Amino acid sequence: MLLHYASLSWLHFVFAFILVGALAAEAFILRLPIDGRVARLLLRVDMFYGVSAVLLILAGISRVLWGEKGWEYYQVQPFFWAKIATFVVIALLSITPTRAFTRWVKAYNADAAFTPPEAEVKKVRRLVTIEVHLIALLLLFATLMARGIGQS
């Protein structure tokens, strides 16, 4: 059983690190001048981000249902719910950058001279930066949750 619990934890961590890596890559790439090649790269990295988010959720659900602590532990843990709420906020914030990357690629495919408006690039960069900061908050909640802090 120990190997089972360890495997679920490992999967959860792997997908979390992929997600954080993809988000950090987006933040870095958004500092470059946006041309067609960069827009396509952003869209590819964003795909990794999205897929890792889905796999992270599935791994997390697996840990809650079949992991060591079980649903009884998590359902009364306030930092679990804070972590979930933060993840939902991050997911909602990520919609705008994904839509922008898709729109930029389509615009470049239609017109090689297209340049996204600087205000839009700044907005997307700001949203990605906020997501990165919220990941740090999510990690705090995860740490507190794992230690049982806040549980009555």
Short mmCIF file of N, CA and C in Angstrom, two decimals:
data_model
loop_
_atom_site.label_atom_id
_atom_site.label_comp_id
_atom_site.label_asym_id
_atom_site.label_seq_id
_atom_site.Cartn_x
_atom_site.Cartn_y
_atom_site.Cartn_z
N MET A 1 0.81 -1.20 0.00
CA MET A 1 0.00 0.00 0.00
C MET A 1 0.86 1.27 0.00
N LEU A 2 2.01 1.18 0.66
CA LEU A 2 2.89 2.34 0.71
C LEU A 2 3.34 2.78 -0.68
N LEU A 3 3.64 1.81 -1.53
CA LEU A 3 4.05 2.13 -2.90
C LEU A 3 2.89 2.80 -3.65
N HIS A 4 1.69 2.35 -3.40
CA HIS A 4 0.50 2.95 -4.01
C HIS A 4 0.38 4.42 -3.62
N TYR A 5 0.48 4.72 -2.32
CA TYR A 5 0.39 6.11 -1.85
C TYR A 5 1.53 6.95 -2.40
N ALA A 6 2.72 6.38 -2.42
CA ALA A 6 3.88 7.11 -2.94
C ALA A 6 3.71 7.40 -4.43
N SER A 7 3.16 6.45 -5.16
CA SER A 7 2.95 6.64 -6.61
C SER A 7 1.95 7.77 -6.86
N LEU A 8 0.88 7.80 -6.09
CA LEU A 8 -0.10 8.88 -6.26
C LEU A 8 0.52 10.24 -5.94
N SER A 9 1.32 10.30 -4.89
CA SER A 9 2.01 11.56 -4.54
C SER A 9 2.98 11.97 -5.64
N TRP A 10 3.73 11.01 -6.14
CA TRP A 10 4.72 11.29 -7.19
C TRP A 10 4.04 11.85 -8.43
N LEU A 11 2.94 11.23 -8.86
CA LEU A 11 2.22 11.73 -10.04
C LEU A 11 1.73 13.16 -9.80
N HIS A 12 1.19 13.39 -8.63
CA HIS A 12 0.69 14.73 -8.30
C HIS A 12 1.82 15.75 -8.39
N PHE A 13 2.99 15.41 -7.84
CA PHE A 13 4.13 16.33 -7.88
C PHE A 13 4.66 16.52 -9.30
N VAL A 14 4.75 15.46 -10.08
CA VAL A 14 5.25 15.57 -11.45
C VAL A 14 4.38 16.53 -12.25
N PHE A 15 3.06 16.36 -12.18
CA PHE A 15 2.18 17.23 -12.95
C PHE A 15 2.21 18.66 -12.41
N ALA A 16 2.39 18.82 -11.11
CA ALA A 16 2.51 20.16 -10.53
C ALA A 16 3.77 20.86 -11.05
N PHE A 17 4.88 20.12 -11.09
CA PHE A 17 6.12 20.72 -11.58
C PHE A 17 6.04 21.05 -13.07
N ILE A 18 5.39 20.21 -13.85
CA ILE A 18 5.21 20.52 -15.27
C ILE A 18 4.37 21.78 -15.42
N LEU A 19 3.30 21.88 -14.63
CA LEU A 19 2.44 23.06 -14.68
C LEU A 19 3.23 24.32 -14.33
N VAL A 20 3.98 24.28 -13.25
CA VAL A 20 4.76 25.45 -12.83
C VAL A 20 5.83 25.79 -13.87
N GLY A 21 6.46 24.77 -14.43
CA GLY A 21 7.46 25.00 -15.48
C GLY A 21 6.87 25.66 -16.71
N ALA A 22 5.70 25.18 -17.12
CA ALA A 22 5.04 25.76 -18.29
C ALA A 22 4.63 27.20 -18.02
N LEU A 23 4.11 27.46 -16.83
CA LEU A 23 3.70 28.82 -16.49
C LEU A 23 4.90 29.76 -16.43
N ALA A 24 6.01 29.28 -15.85
CA ALA A 24 7.23 30.09 -15.82
C ALA A 24 7.75 30.35 -17.23
N ALA A 25 7.66 29.34 -18.10
CA ALA A 25 8.08 29.51 -19.49
C ALA A 25 7.22 30.57 -20.18
N GLU A 26 5.92 30.54 -19.95
CA GLU A 26 5.05 31.56 -20.54
C GLU A 26 5.46 32.95 -20.08
N ALA A 27 5.71 33.08 -18.78
CA ALA A 27 6.11 34.39 -18.25
C ALA A 27 7.40 34.87 -18.90
N PHE A 28 8.35 33.97 -19.09
CA PHE A 28 9.62 34.33 -19.72
C PHE A 28 9.43 34.68 -21.20
N ILE A 29 8.70 33.84 -21.92
CA ILE A 29 8.51 34.04 -23.37
C ILE A 29 7.76 35.34 -23.64
N LEU A 30 6.86 35.72 -22.75
CA LEU A 30 6.10 36.95 -22.94
C LEU A 30 6.97 38.20 -22.84
N ARG A 31 8.21 38.06 -22.41
CA ARG A 31 9.16 39.19 -22.38
C ARG A 31 9.80 39.41 -23.75
N LEU A 32 9.66 38.43 -24.64
CA LEU A 32 10.24 38.53 -25.98
C LEU A 32 9.32 39.33 -26.89
N PRO A 33 9.85 39.89 -27.97
CA PRO A 33 8.97 40.51 -28.96
C PRO A 33 8.07 39.43 -29.57
N ILE A 34 6.78 39.70 -29.65
CA ILE A 34 5.82 38.71 -30.11
C ILE A 34 5.72 38.76 -31.63
N ASP A 35 6.20 37.68 -32.26
CA ASP A 35 5.99 37.51 -33.69
C ASP A 35 5.27 36.16 -33.88
N GLY A 36 5.12 35.75 -35.10
CA GLY A 36 4.39 34.51 -35.37
C GLY A 36 5.01 33.30 -34.71
N ARG A 37 6.32 33.21 -34.75
CA ARG A 37 7.03 32.07 -34.15
C ARG A 37 6.84 32.05 -32.64
N VAL A 38 6.95 33.21 -32.02
CA VAL A 38 6.80 33.31 -30.56
C VAL A 38 5.35 33.02 -30.16
N ALA A 39 4.40 33.51 -30.95
CA ALA A 39 2.99 33.25 -30.66
C ALA A 39 2.69 31.75 -30.72
N ARG A 40 3.23 31.06 -31.71
CA ARG A 40 3.04 29.61 -31.81
C ARG A 40 3.70 28.89 -30.64
N LEU A 41 4.87 29.35 -30.24
CA LEU A 41 5.55 28.77 -29.08
C LEU A 41 4.71 28.96 -27.81
N LEU A 42 4.17 30.16 -27.63
CA LEU A 42 3.32 30.42 -26.46
C LEU A 42 2.10 29.49 -26.45
N LEU A 43 1.52 29.29 -27.62
CA LEU A 43 0.35 28.41 -27.70
C LEU A 43 0.72 26.97 -27.36
N ARG A 44 1.89 26.52 -27.81
CA ARG A 44 2.35 25.15 -27.49
C ARG A 44 2.63 25.00 -26.00
N VAL A 45 3.31 25.98 -25.42
CA VAL A 45 3.61 25.94 -23.99
C VAL A 45 2.31 25.98 -23.19
N ASP A 46 1.37 26.78 -23.65
CA ASP A 46 0.07 26.88 -22.98
C ASP A 46 -0.68 25.55 -23.04
N MET A 47 -0.48 24.80 -24.12
CA MET A 47 -1.08 23.48 -24.22
C MET A 47 -0.52 22.56 -23.13
N PHE A 48 0.80 22.60 -22.93
CA PHE A 48 1.43 21.82 -21.85
C PHE A 48 0.85 22.25 -20.51
N TYR A 49 0.69 23.53 -20.34
CA TYR A 49 0.12 24.08 -19.11
C TYR A 49 -1.28 23.52 -18.87
N GLY A 50 -2.11 23.59 -19.90
CA GLY A 50 -3.49 23.11 -19.77
C GLY A 50 -3.58 21.61 -19.53
N VAL A 51 -2.81 20.84 -20.28
CA VAL A 51 -2.83 19.38 -20.11
C VAL A 51 -2.31 19.01 -18.72
N SER A 52 -1.24 19.67 -18.28
CA SER A 52 -0.71 19.37 -16.94
C SER A 52 -1.72 19.74 -15.86
N ALA A 53 -2.50 20.80 -16.07
CA ALA A 53 -3.52 21.18 -15.10
C ALA A 53 -4.59 20.10 -14.98
N VAL A 54 -5.03 19.58 -16.11
CA VAL A 54 -6.04 18.52 -16.09
C VAL A 54 -5.48 17.26 -15.42
N LEU A 55 -4.25 16.89 -15.78
CA LEU A 55 -3.64 15.71 -15.16
C LEU A 55 -3.38 15.92 -13.68
N LEU A 56 -3.03 17.14 -13.30
CA LEU A 56 -2.83 17.46 -11.89
C LEU A 56 -4.13 17.30 -11.11
N ILE A 57 -5.22 17.77 -11.67
CA ILE A 57 -6.53 17.62 -11.03
C ILE A 57 -6.87 16.14 -10.87
N LEU A 58 -6.66 15.36 -11.93
CA LEU A 58 -6.95 13.93 -11.86
C LEU A 58 -6.08 13.23 -10.81
N ALA A 59 -4.81 13.60 -10.76
CA ALA A 59 -3.92 13.02 -9.75
C ALA A 59 -4.35 13.44 -8.35
N GLY A 60 -4.76 14.69 -8.20
CA GLY A 60 -5.23 15.16 -6.90
C GLY A 60 -6.49 14.44 -6.45
N ILE A 61 -7.43 14.27 -7.37
CA ILE A 61 -8.65 13.54 -7.05
C ILE A 61 -8.31 12.10 -6.65
N SER A 62 -7.36 11.51 -7.36
CA SER A 62 -6.93 10.15 -7.02
C SER A 62 -6.36 10.09 -5.61
N ARG A 63 -5.58 11.09 -5.25
CA ARG A 63 -5.00 11.13 -3.89
C ARG A 63 -6.11 11.27 -2.84
N VAL A 64 -7.09 12.11 -3.15
CA VAL A 64 -8.18 12.32 -2.19
C VAL A 64 -9.00 11.04 -2.03
N LEU A 65 -9.30 10.37 -3.13
CA LEU A 65 -10.17 9.19 -3.07
C LEU A 65 -9.43 7.93 -2.63
N TRP A 66 -8.22 7.72 -3.12
CA TRP A 66 -7.52 6.46 -2.89
C TRP A 66 -6.18 6.64 -2.17
N GLY A 67 -5.93 7.84 -1.69
CA GLY A 67 -4.66 8.11 -1.03
C GLY A 67 -4.70 7.76 0.45
N GLU A 68 -3.61 8.04 1.07
CA GLU A 68 -3.37 7.67 2.46
C GLU A 68 -4.36 8.32 3.43
N LYS A 69 -4.67 9.60 3.22
CA LYS A 69 -5.50 10.32 4.19
C LYS A 69 -6.99 10.13 3.94
N GLY A 70 -7.39 10.00 2.69
CA GLY A 70 -8.79 9.78 2.38
C GLY A 70 -9.65 11.04 2.44
N TRP A 71 -10.85 10.92 1.90
CA TRP A 71 -11.78 12.03 1.78
C TRP A 71 -12.15 12.62 3.14
N GLU A 72 -12.25 11.80 4.16
CA GLU A 72 -12.62 12.27 5.49
C GLU A 72 -11.65 13.35 5.99
N TYR A 73 -10.38 13.18 5.69
CA TYR A 73 -9.38 14.16 6.10
C TYR A 73 -9.58 15.47 5.34
N TYR A 74 -9.74 15.37 4.03
CA TYR A 74 -9.78 16.57 3.19
C TYR A 74 -11.06 17.37 3.34
N GLN A 75 -12.18 16.70 3.51
CA GLN A 75 -13.46 17.42 3.51
C GLN A 75 -13.59 18.42 4.66
N VAL A 76 -12.87 18.21 5.74
CA VAL A 76 -12.95 19.13 6.88
C VAL A 76 -11.71 20.02 7.00
N GLN A 77 -10.83 19.94 6.02
CA GLN A 77 -9.57 20.68 6.05
C GLN A 77 -9.75 22.02 5.33
N PRO A 78 -9.76 23.16 6.06
CA PRO A 78 -10.00 24.45 5.41
C PRO A 78 -8.94 24.83 4.37
N PHE A 79 -7.70 24.41 4.59
CA PHE A 79 -6.66 24.77 3.62
C PHE A 79 -6.76 23.94 2.34
N PHE A 80 -7.39 22.79 2.42
CA PHE A 80 -7.70 22.03 1.19
C PHE A 80 -8.64 22.86 0.32
N TRP A 81 -9.68 23.40 0.94
CA TRP A 81 -10.66 24.18 0.19
C TRP A 81 -10.06 25.51 -0.28
N ALA A 82 -9.16 26.09 0.50
CA ALA A 82 -8.46 27.30 0.07
C ALA A 82 -7.58 26.99 -1.14
N LYS A 83 -6.93 25.84 -1.11
CA LYS A 83 -6.08 25.40 -2.22
C LYS A 83 -6.92 25.20 -3.49
N ILE A 84 -8.06 24.54 -3.34
CA ILE A 84 -8.96 24.30 -4.49
C ILE A 84 -9.47 25.63 -5.04
N ALA A 85 -9.88 26.53 -4.15
CA ALA A 85 -10.38 27.84 -4.60
C ALA A 85 -9.29 28.62 -5.34
N THR A 86 -8.07 28.57 -4.84
CA THR A 86 -6.95 29.26 -5.50
C THR A 86 -6.70 28.65 -6.87
N PHE A 87 -6.76 27.33 -6.97
CA PHE A 87 -6.56 26.66 -8.25
C PHE A 87 -7.65 27.09 -9.25
N VAL A 88 -8.88 27.21 -8.79
CA VAL A 88 -9.97 27.65 -9.66
C VAL A 88 -9.73 29.08 -10.15
N VAL A 89 -9.28 29.96 -9.25
CA VAL A 89 -8.98 31.34 -9.64
C VAL A 89 -7.88 31.36 -10.69
N ILE A 90 -6.84 30.55 -10.48
CA ILE A 90 -5.74 30.47 -11.46
C ILE A 90 -6.28 29.99 -12.80
N ALA A 91 -7.13 28.97 -12.77
CA ALA A 91 -7.70 28.44 -14.01
C ALA A 91 -8.52 29.49 -14.75
N LEU A 92 -9.30 30.25 -14.01
CA LEU A 92 -10.11 31.30 -14.63
C LEU A 92 -9.23 32.41 -15.22
N LEU A 93 -8.16 32.76 -14.49
CA LEU A 93 -7.24 33.78 -15.01
C LEU A 93 -6.53 33.30 -16.27
N SER A 94 -6.32 32.01 -16.40
CA SER A 94 -5.56 31.47 -17.54
C SER A 94 -6.36 31.48 -18.84
N ILE A 95 -7.65 31.70 -18.75
CA ILE A 95 -8.49 31.71 -19.96
C ILE A 95 -8.09 32.84 -20.91
N THR A 96 -7.90 34.02 -20.36
CA THR A 96 -7.57 35.19 -21.19
C THR A 96 -6.25 35.00 -21.95
N PRO A 97 -5.15 34.58 -21.30
CA PRO A 97 -3.92 34.35 -22.06
C PRO A 97 -4.09 33.28 -23.15
N THR A 98 -4.78 32.19 -22.84
CA THR A 98 -4.98 31.14 -23.84
C THR A 98 -5.72 31.69 -25.06
N ARG A 99 -6.76 32.45 -24.81
CA ARG A 99 -7.52 33.04 -25.93
C ARG A 99 -6.66 34.02 -26.72
N ALA A 100 -5.83 34.79 -26.03
CA ALA A 100 -4.94 35.74 -26.71
C ALA A 100 -3.93 35.00 -27.58
N PHE A 101 -3.30 33.95 -27.05
CA PHE A 101 -2.30 33.19 -27.82
C PHE A 101 -2.95 32.61 -29.08
N THR A 102 -4.15 32.07 -28.94
CA THR A 102 -4.86 31.49 -30.08
C THR A 102 -5.18 32.57 -31.11
N ARG A 103 -5.66 33.71 -30.63
CA ARG A 103 -5.99 34.83 -31.52
C ARG A 103 -4.74 35.34 -32.24
N TRP A 104 -3.62 35.43 -31.53
CA TRP A 104 -2.38 35.91 -32.14
C TRP A 104 -1.90 34.97 -33.24
N VAL A 105 -1.96 33.68 -32.99
CA VAL A 105 -1.53 32.70 -34.00
C VAL A 105 -2.42 32.81 -35.24
N LYS A 106 -3.72 32.90 -35.03
CA LYS A 106 -4.65 33.03 -36.16
C LYS A 106 -4.37 34.31 -36.94
N ALA A 107 -4.11 35.39 -36.23
CA ALA A 107 -3.83 36.68 -36.89
C ALA A 107 -2.53 36.60 -37.68
N TYR A 108 -1.50 35.95 -37.13
CA TYR A 108 -0.23 35.81 -37.85
C TYR A 108 -0.40 34.91 -39.07
N ASN A 109 -1.21 33.89 -38.96
CA ASN A 109 -1.46 33.01 -40.11
C ASN A 109 -2.15 33.77 -41.24
N ALA A 110 -3.00 34.72 -40.88
CA ALA A 110 -3.72 35.52 -41.88
C ALA A 110 -2.87 36.67 -42.41
N ASP A 111 -1.99 37.22 -41.56
CA ASP A 111 -1.18 38.38 -41.94
C ASP A 111 0.16 38.31 -41.22
N ALA A 112 1.22 38.01 -41.96
CA ALA A 112 2.55 37.85 -41.37
C ALA A 112 3.07 39.14 -40.73
N ALA A 113 2.47 40.27 -41.05
CA ALA A 113 2.91 41.55 -40.49
C ALA A 113 2.15 41.91 -39.21
N PHE A 114 1.27 41.03 -38.77
CA PHE A 114 0.47 41.32 -37.57
C PHE A 114 1.37 41.50 -36.35
N THR A 115 1.02 42.48 -35.54
CA THR A 115 1.67 42.70 -34.25
C THR A 115 0.58 42.88 -33.22
N PRO A 116 0.60 42.07 -32.15
CA PRO A 116 -0.44 42.26 -31.14
C PRO A 116 -0.26 43.61 -30.45
N PRO A 117 -1.35 44.24 -30.09
CA PRO A 117 -1.25 45.53 -29.41
C PRO A 117 -0.44 45.39 -28.12
N GLU A 118 0.43 46.34 -27.87
CA GLU A 118 1.29 46.30 -26.68
C GLU A 118 0.46 46.23 -25.40
N ALA A 119 -0.68 46.92 -25.39
CA ALA A 119 -1.54 46.90 -24.20
C ALA A 119 -2.05 45.49 -23.93
N GLU A 120 -2.37 44.76 -24.98
CA GLU A 120 -2.85 43.39 -24.81
C GLU A 120 -1.73 42.47 -24.32
N VAL A 121 -0.54 42.65 -24.88
CA VAL A 121 0.60 41.85 -24.44
C VAL A 121 0.88 42.12 -22.96
N LYS A 122 0.83 43.38 -22.55
CA LYS A 122 1.06 43.73 -21.14
C LYS A 122 -0.01 43.11 -20.24
N LYS A 123 -1.25 43.15 -20.69
CA LYS A 123 -2.34 42.58 -19.91
C LYS A 123 -2.13 41.07 -19.72
N VAL A 124 -1.79 40.40 -20.81
CA VAL A 124 -1.55 38.95 -20.75
C VAL A 124 -0.36 38.66 -19.83
N ARG A 125 0.71 39.42 -19.98
CA ARG A 125 1.90 39.25 -19.13
C ARG A 125 1.54 39.44 -17.65
N ARG A 126 0.72 40.45 -17.37
CA ARG A 126 0.30 40.72 -15.99
C ARG A 126 -0.53 39.56 -15.44
N LEU A 127 -1.44 39.01 -16.25
CA LEU A 127 -2.26 37.88 -15.80
C LEU A 127 -1.40 36.65 -15.51
N VAL A 128 -0.44 36.38 -16.38
CA VAL A 128 0.46 35.24 -16.15
C VAL A 128 1.28 35.45 -14.89
N THR A 129 1.72 36.67 -14.65
CA THR A 129 2.47 36.98 -13.43
C THR A 129 1.61 36.78 -12.18
N ILE A 130 0.37 37.19 -12.26
CA ILE A 130 -0.55 36.97 -11.14
C ILE A 130 -0.74 35.47 -10.90
N GLU A 131 -0.86 34.70 -11.97
CA GLU A 131 -0.99 33.25 -11.83
C GLU A 131 0.23 32.67 -11.11
N VAL A 132 1.41 33.12 -11.48
CA VAL A 132 2.64 32.63 -10.83
C VAL A 132 2.61 32.94 -9.33
N HIS A 133 2.19 34.15 -8.98
CA HIS A 133 2.12 34.52 -7.57
C HIS A 133 1.07 33.70 -6.82
N LEU A 134 -0.04 33.42 -7.49
CA LEU A 134 -1.08 32.62 -6.86
C LEU A 134 -0.62 31.17 -6.65
N ILE A 135 0.26 30.69 -7.53
CA ILE A 135 0.83 29.34 -7.33
C ILE A 135 1.59 29.30 -6.01
N ALA A 136 2.32 30.37 -5.70
CA ALA A 136 3.05 30.42 -4.43
C ALA A 136 2.08 30.35 -3.25
N LEU A 137 0.95 31.05 -3.35
CA LEU A 137 -0.07 31.00 -2.31
C LEU A 137 -0.67 29.59 -2.21
N LEU A 138 -0.93 28.98 -3.35
CA LEU A 138 -1.46 27.61 -3.39
C LEU A 138 -0.51 26.65 -2.69
N LEU A 139 0.79 26.83 -2.90
CA LEU A 139 1.78 25.96 -2.25
C LEU A 139 1.77 26.15 -0.74
N LEU A 140 1.55 27.38 -0.28
CA LEU A 140 1.42 27.62 1.16
C LEU A 140 0.22 26.85 1.70
N PHE A 141 -0.92 26.96 1.02
CA PHE A 141 -2.11 26.23 1.45
C PHE A 141 -1.88 24.73 1.46
N ALA A 142 -1.18 24.22 0.44
CA ALA A 142 -0.89 22.79 0.37
C ALA A 142 -0.03 22.34 1.55
N THR A 143 0.94 23.15 1.91
CA THR A 143 1.82 22.83 3.04
C THR A 143 1.02 22.80 4.35
N LEU A 144 0.20 23.82 4.57
CA LEU A 144 -0.61 23.89 5.77
C LEU A 144 -1.60 22.72 5.83
N MET A 145 -2.21 22.41 4.68
CA MET A 145 -3.15 21.31 4.59
C MET A 145 -2.48 19.98 4.94
N ALA A 146 -1.33 19.74 4.37
CA ALA A 146 -0.64 18.46 4.57
C ALA A 146 -0.24 18.26 6.03
N ARG A 147 -0.03 19.35 6.76
CA ARG A 147 0.36 19.27 8.16
C ARG A 147 -0.84 19.24 9.10
N GLY A 148 -2.05 19.34 8.53
CA GLY A 148 -3.26 19.30 9.35
C GLY A 148 -3.54 20.59 10.08
N ILE A 149 -2.87 21.66 9.69
CA ILE A 149 -3.08 22.97 10.36
C ILE A 149 -4.46 23.49 9.94
N GLY A 150 -5.20 24.01 10.91
CA GLY A 150 -6.52 24.55 10.64
C GLY A 150 -7.63 23.54 10.84
N GLN A 151 -7.26 22.31 11.08
CA GLN A 151 -8.26 21.26 11.27
C GLN A 151 -8.67 21.23 12.73
N SER A 152 -9.97 21.10 12.97
CA SER A 152 -10.42 21.09 14.37
C SER A 152 -10.30 19.73 15.00
#
